[in-house]
């Protein structure tokens, strides 16, 4: 999860008015920072992982497990312990997209020695501790709220910082409709054909029915991607050239690691014909309008954008890749 700073997020209409200013000055700021830091040397290589967790309540008597919407409550307790033992804390906890999620990182970053690999899994184990699908019960509101999902209640979104609901709402508003994620269903002898949900029974106004594909599992909210937990790594390189080289080296490795660690074949309770969440999270934050997706002629926008902004890279960055 990126930096969370305090403040009041703008509505999509106000954001749209300032978008060109932010783009222009963001580029200027990047260029100024690049020239300021391009010759900086001597930083020590540091890195660390971020693991996202789901909070689950087990009802042993009824053999049932539900997602517990207690992230904000538990985070307060965890952060209090961190403040007391700030120098010796083994893990640092932060909010994540969903209110049933928490994110944890090591208390201090790892270094560049091979010996540091020996303590990674031990720290991960330390952090693990070990219908209506949330506790307390909450329900989707297709006609109102930030996501307007047929499946995901807005209470699932973390309420302790305005960023998350604002992102959810503004992606939907910028796009002009809800996000639409369609994963091919895994077919066997007993899979009904065509495979299709009765979305009208869930309160659909017809828009989801139009977006859903036959023989696919349809999802309509940011939470389907951002609400899945994952393992991430963050690096601080010694200088900008090393950072650019590291970026390029990770480019072919990342899809290999994604395939080796794929563990998400089930979505909305249905076995799908994919095994990781990459296409789900990419579609969950796809804010392109119909024009930008090439579905309608360009009128209010300048470009057709070929993919979601949360997607694969387009180019290498290292000096070796310079023309």
Coordinates of C-alpha atoms in Angstrom, one line a residue:
X1 CA 0.0 0.0 0.0
X2 CA 1.3 3.4 -0.9
X3 CA 1.8 6.4 1.4
X4 CA -1.3 7.4 3.3
X5 CA -1.3 11.1 4.2
X6 CA -4.0 13.0 6.1
X7 CA -6.4 15.2 4.1
X8 CA -9.7 15.5 2.5
X9 CA -10.0 13.8 -1.0
X10 CA -11.7 15.7 -3.8
X11 CA -14.7 14.6 -5.7
X12 CA -14.2 13.3 -9.2
X13 CA -15.7 16.5 -10.7
X14 CA -13.2 18.7 -8.8
X15 CA -10.3 16.2 -9.5
X16 CA -11.1 16.4 -13.2
X17 CA -10.8 20.2 -13.2
X18 CA -7.3 19.9 -11.7
X19 CA -6.1 16.8 -13.6
X20 CA -4.1 18.7 -16.2
X21 CA -2.5 20.9 -13.6
X22 CA -1.5 17.8 -11.6
X23 CA -0.1 16.0 -14.7
X24 CA 1.9 19.0 -15.8
X25 CA 3.4 19.8 -12.4
X26 CA 3.9 16.1 -11.6
X27 CA 6.1 15.8 -14.7
X28 CA 8.0 19.0 -13.7
X29 CA 8.5 17.6 -10.2
X30 CA 9.7 14.3 -11.5
X31 CA 12.3 15.9 -13.8
X32 CA 13.5 18.2 -11.0
X33 CA 13.8 15.2 -8.6
X34 CA 15.6 13.2 -11.2
X35 CA 18.2 15.8 -11.8
X36 CA 18.6 16.4 -8.1
X37 CA 19.1 12.7 -7.3
X38 CA 20.7 11.2 -10.5
X39 CA 24.2 11.5 -9.2
X40 CA 23.5 10.5 -5.6
X41 CA 25.7 7.6 -4.5
X42 CA 26.3 5.4 -1.5
X43 CA 22.9 4.5 -0.3
X44 CA 22.8 1.0 1.3
X45 CA 20.7 -1.6 -0.5
X46 CA 17.5 -2.2 1.6
X47 CA 14.5 -4.2 0.9
X48 CA 11.4 -5.7 2.6
X49 CA 8.2 -7.5 2.0
X50 CA 4.6 -6.5 2.5
X51 CA 2.1 -9.2 3.3
X52 CA -1.7 -8.6 3.3
X53 CA -3.9 -10.5 5.7
X54 CA -7.6 -11.3 6.0
X55 CA -9.3 -11.2 9.4
X56 CA -11.6 -14.2 9.6
X57 CA -14.1 -15.2 12.3
X58 CA -14.6 -18.9 12.8
X59 CA -18.0 -20.2 14.0
X60 CA -17.0 -23.7 15.2
X61 CA -20.5 -24.7 16.2
X62 CA -22.0 -24.0 12.8
X63 CA -18.9 -24.9 10.8
X64 CA -18.8 -21.4 9.2
X65 CA -16.1 -18.8 8.5
X66 CA -16.9 -15.1 7.8
X67 CA -14.7 -12.1 7.1
X68 CA -14.5 -9.9 10.2
X69 CA -14.7 -6.1 9.5
X70 CA -12.4 -5.2 12.4
X71 CA -9.3 -3.9 10.6
X72 CA -9.5 -0.3 12.0
X73 CA -10.2 -1.6 15.5
X74 CA -7.3 -4.1 15.5
X75 CA -4.9 -1.6 13.8
X76 CA -5.3 0.8 16.7
X77 CA -4.2 -1.8 19.2
X78 CA -1.3 -3.0 17.0
X79 CA -0.1 0.6 16.4
X80 CA -0.2 1.3 20.1
X81 CA 2.2 -1.6 20.8
X82 CA 4.5 -0.4 18.0
X83 CA 4.7 3.1 19.6
X84 CA 5.7 1.6 23.0
X85 CA 8.4 -0.6 21.5
X86 CA 9.4 1.5 18.5
X87 CA 13.1 0.5 18.6
X88 CA 12.6 -3.3 19.0
X89 CA 9.3 -3.9 17.1
X90 CA 9.4 -6.9 14.9
X91 CA 6.6 -5.9 12.6
X92 CA 4.8 -2.7 11.4
X93 CA 1.1 -2.8 10.6
X94 CA -0.8 -0.6 8.2
X95 CA -4.4 -0.4 6.8
X96 CA -5.2 -1.9 3.4
X97 CA -8.1 -1.5 1.0
X98 CA -10.7 -3.7 2.7
X99 CA -11.8 -3.4 6.3
X100 CA -11.3 -7.1 6.8
X101 CA -7.6 -6.7 5.8
X102 CA -4.3 -5.6 7.4
X103 CA -0.9 -5.2 5.9
X104 CA 2.3 -6.0 7.8
X105 CA 6.0 -5.3 7.0
X106 CA 9.1 -6.2 8.9
X107 CA 9.9 -3.8 11.8
X108 CA 13.2 -2.9 10.0
X109 CA 14.2 -3.4 6.4
X110 CA 16.5 -6.2 5.4
X111 CA 20.0 -5.5 4.0
X112 CA 22.1 -6.8 1.1
X113 CA 23.7 -9.7 2.9
X114 CA 22.8 -13.3 2.1
X115 CA 22.4 -13.9 5.8
X116 CA 19.3 -11.7 5.7
X117 CA 17.5 -14.3 3.7
X118 CA 17.7 -16.6 6.7
X119 CA 15.4 -14.4 8.8
X120 CA 12.7 -13.6 6.2
X121 CA 10.4 -16.6 6.7
X122 CA 10.8 -16.5 10.5
X123 CA 9.5 -12.9 10.4
X124 CA 6.6 -13.9 8.1
X125 CA 5.6 -16.6 10.5
X126 CA 5.8 -14.2 13.4
X127 CA 3.3 -11.8 11.6
X128 CA 0.9 -14.7 10.7
X129 CA 0.2 -15.5 14.3
X130 CA -2.0 -17.8 12.7
X131 CA -24.7 -15.4 1.7
X132 CA -23.5 -12.9 4.4
X133 CA -19.7 -13.3 4.5
X134 CA -18.7 -10.6 6.9
X135 CA -18.9 -10.1 10.7
X136 CA -20.7 -8.0 11.6
X137 CA -23.2 -8.7 8.8
X138 CA -23.3 -6.2 6.0
X139 CA -25.1 -6.2 2.6
X140 CA -24.4 -4.8 -0.9
X141 CA -26.2 -1.6 -2.0
X142 CA -26.3 -1.7 -5.9
X143 CA -28.1 1.6 -6.1
X144 CA -26.0 3.6 -3.7
X145 CA -22.6 4.0 -2.2
X146 CA -19.0 4.0 -3.5
X147 CA -18.8 0.8 -5.4
X148 CA -22.5 0.1 -6.1
X149 CA -21.6 -3.6 -6.4
X150 CA -24.1 -6.4 -6.6
X151 CA -21.8 -8.6 -4.4
X152 CA -19.6 -6.4 -2.2
X153 CA -21.0 -4.2 0.6
X154 CA -19.3 -0.8 1.1
X155 CA -18.6 -1.7 4.7
X156 CA -15.9 -4.1 3.3
X157 CA -13.8 -1.0 2.3
X158 CA -11.5 0.3 5.0
X159 CA -13.1 3.3 6.7
X160 CA -10.2 4.7 8.7
X161 CA -8.8 6.7 5.7
X162 CA -10.9 8.4 3.0
X163 CA -8.5 7.3 0.2
X164 CA -10.1 3.9 -0.4
X165 CA -13.7 4.8 -0.8
X166 CA -12.7 7.8 -2.9
X167 CA -10.6 5.6 -5.2
X168 CA -13.5 3.2 -5.6
X169 CA -16.0 6.0 -6.3
X170 CA -13.8 8.0 -8.6
X171 CA -12.7 5.0 -10.7
X172 CA -16.4 4.3 -11.3
X173 CA -17.2 7.9 -12.1
X174 CA -14.3 8.5 -14.4
X175 CA -15.0 5.3 -16.2
X176 CA -18.7 6.2 -16.6
X177 CA -19.8 2.8 -15.3
X178 CA -18.7 0.1 -12.8
X179 CA -15.6 -1.9 -13.5
X180 CA -16.2 -5.2 -15.2
X181 CA -14.0 -8.2 -14.5
X182 CA -14.8 -11.5 -16.4
X183 CA -12.9 -14.6 -15.7
X184 CA -13.5 -17.8 -17.8
X185 CA -15.1 -20.5 -15.8
X186 CA -13.3 -23.8 -15.5
X187 CA -15.3 -26.3 -17.5
X188 CA -15.9 -30.0 -16.6
X189 CA -18.6 -32.5 -17.3
X190 CA -21.0 -31.0 -14.7
X191 CA -20.5 -27.3 -15.5
X192 CA -23.8 -25.8 -16.7
X193 CA -23.8 -24.4 -20.2
X194 CA -24.1 -21.6 -20.7
X195 CA -22.8 -20.6 -17.3
X196 CA -24.5 -17.3 -16.3
X197 CA -25.7 -15.6 -13.1
X198 CA -29.2 -14.3 -12.5
X199 CA -27.9 -10.7 -11.8
X200 CA -31.4 -9.2 -11.8
X201 CA -32.2 -11.1 -8.7
X202 CA -29.3 -9.3 -7.0
X203 CA -30.7 -5.8 -7.9
X204 CA -29.1 -5.3 -11.3
X205 CA -30.5 -2.4 -13.3
X206 CA -29.4 -4.0 -16.6
X207 CA -25.8 -2.6 -16.7
X208 CA -24.2 -5.6 -15.1
X209 CA -26.1 -8.0 -17.3
X210 CA -24.7 -6.1 -20.3
X211 CA -21.2 -6.2 -19.0
X212 CA -21.2 -9.9 -17.9
X213 CA -19.9 -12.4 -20.4
X214 CA -21.5 -15.9 -20.8
X215 CA -19.3 -18.8 -19.4
X216 CA -17.4 -16.3 -17.2
X217 CA -17.4 -15.3 -13.5
X218 CA -18.5 -11.7 -13.4
X219 CA -17.2 -9.2 -10.8
X220 CA -18.1 -5.6 -10.5
X221 CA -16.0 -4.0 -7.8
X222 CA -12.5 -2.8 -6.9
X223 CA -12.6 -5.1 -3.8
X224 CA -12.4 -8.2 -6.0
X225 CA -8.8 -7.2 -6.9
X226 CA -7.7 -5.0 -4.1
X227 CA -9.4 -7.1 -1.5
X228 CA -7.2 -10.1 -2.3
X229 CA -4.2 -10.5 -0.2
X230 CA -0.7 -10.8 -1.7
X231 CA 3.0 -10.7 -1.0
X232 CA 5.0 -7.7 -2.3
X233 CA 8.7 -6.6 -2.2
X234 CA 10.0 -3.1 -2.0
X235 CA 13.7 -2.2 -2.8
X236 CA 15.9 0.8 -2.1
X237 CA 18.8 0.6 -4.5
X238 CA 22.3 2.2 -3.9
X239 CA 21.8 4.7 -6.7
X240 CA 19.5 5.5 -9.6
X241 CA 21.4 3.4 -12.1
X242 CA 21.3 0.4 -9.9
X243 CA 17.5 1.0 -9.4
X244 CA 17.0 1.1 -13.2
X245 CA 19.0 -2.1 -13.7
X246 CA 17.2 -3.8 -10.9
X247 CA 13.8 -2.8 -12.4
X248 CA 14.8 -4.3 -15.8
X249 CA 16.1 -7.5 -14.2
X250 CA 12.9 -8.0 -12.3
X251 CA 10.8 -7.5 -15.5
X252 CA 11.3 -11.1 -16.8
X253 CA 11.5 -12.6 -13.3
X254 CA 8.1 -11.2 -12.1
X255 CA 5.8 -13.2 -14.4
X256 CA 7.8 -16.4 -13.7
X257 CA 7.4 -15.8 -9.9
X258 CA 3.7 -15.0 -10.5
X259 CA 3.2 -18.3 -12.2
X260 CA 5.2 -20.2 -9.6
X261 CA 3.1 -18.7 -6.7
X262 CA -0.3 -18.6 -8.4
X263 CA -2.9 -19.5 -5.8
X264 CA -6.1 -17.8 -6.8
X265 CA -8.2 -20.2 -9.0
X266 CA -11.5 -19.6 -7.1
X267 CA -13.5 -16.3 -7.5
X268 CA -17.0 -15.7 -6.1
X269 CA -17.0 -19.3 -5.1
X270 CA -16.6 -20.6 -8.6
X271 CA -13.6 -22.5 -10.0
X272 CA -12.2 -20.4 -12.9
X273 CA -9.8 -21.2 -15.7
X274 CA -7.1 -18.8 -14.3
X275 CA -4.9 -19.3 -11.3
X276 CA -3.8 -15.8 -10.2
X277 CA -5.4 -12.5 -9.6
X278 CA -3.4 -10.4 -12.1
X279 CA -6.3 -9.8 -14.5
X280 CA -8.7 -9.4 -11.6
X281 CA -6.8 -6.5 -10.0
X282 CA -6.0 -5.0 -13.3
X283 CA -9.7 -4.9 -14.2
X284 CA -10.7 -3.9 -10.7
X285 CA -9.0 -0.4 -11.1
X286 CA -9.6 0.1 -14.8
X287 CA -10.8 3.7 -14.9
X288 CA -10.7 4.1 -18.7
X289 CA -13.8 5.5 -20.3
X290 CA -15.6 3.7 -23.2
X291 CA -13.8 6.1 -25.6
X292 CA -10.4 5.3 -24.0
X293 CA -11.1 1.6 -24.3
X294 CA -11.9 2.0 -28.0
X295 CA -15.5 1.1 -27.7
X296 CA -16.7 4.6 -28.9
X297 CA -15.2 7.2 -31.2
X298 CA -12.9 9.8 -29.4
X299 CA -14.9 12.9 -28.6
X300 CA -14.1 14.0 -25.0
X301 CA -10.7 12.2 -24.7
X302 CA -7.5 12.5 -26.8
X303 CA -6.2 8.9 -26.8
X304 CA -7.3 5.3 -26.9
X305 CA -5.4 3.7 -24.0
X306 CA -4.6 0.0 -24.7
X307 CA -4.7 -1.3 -21.1
X308 CA -5.5 -0.5 -17.5
X309 CA -3.1 1.8 -15.7
X310 CA -2.5 -1.1 -13.3
X311 CA -0.9 -3.5 -15.8
X312 CA 2.3 -4.7 -17.3
X313 CA 5.2 -2.3 -18.1
X314 CA 5.9 -0.9 -21.6
X315 CA 9.6 -0.4 -21.6
X316 CA 12.9 -1.0 -19.9
X317 CA 14.6 1.7 -17.9
X318 CA 18.3 0.9 -17.5
X319 CA 21.1 2.5 -19.4
X320 CA 21.7 -0.7 -21.3
X321 CA 18.2 -0.3 -22.8
X322 CA 18.8 3.3 -24.0
X323 CA 18.8 3.7 -27.8

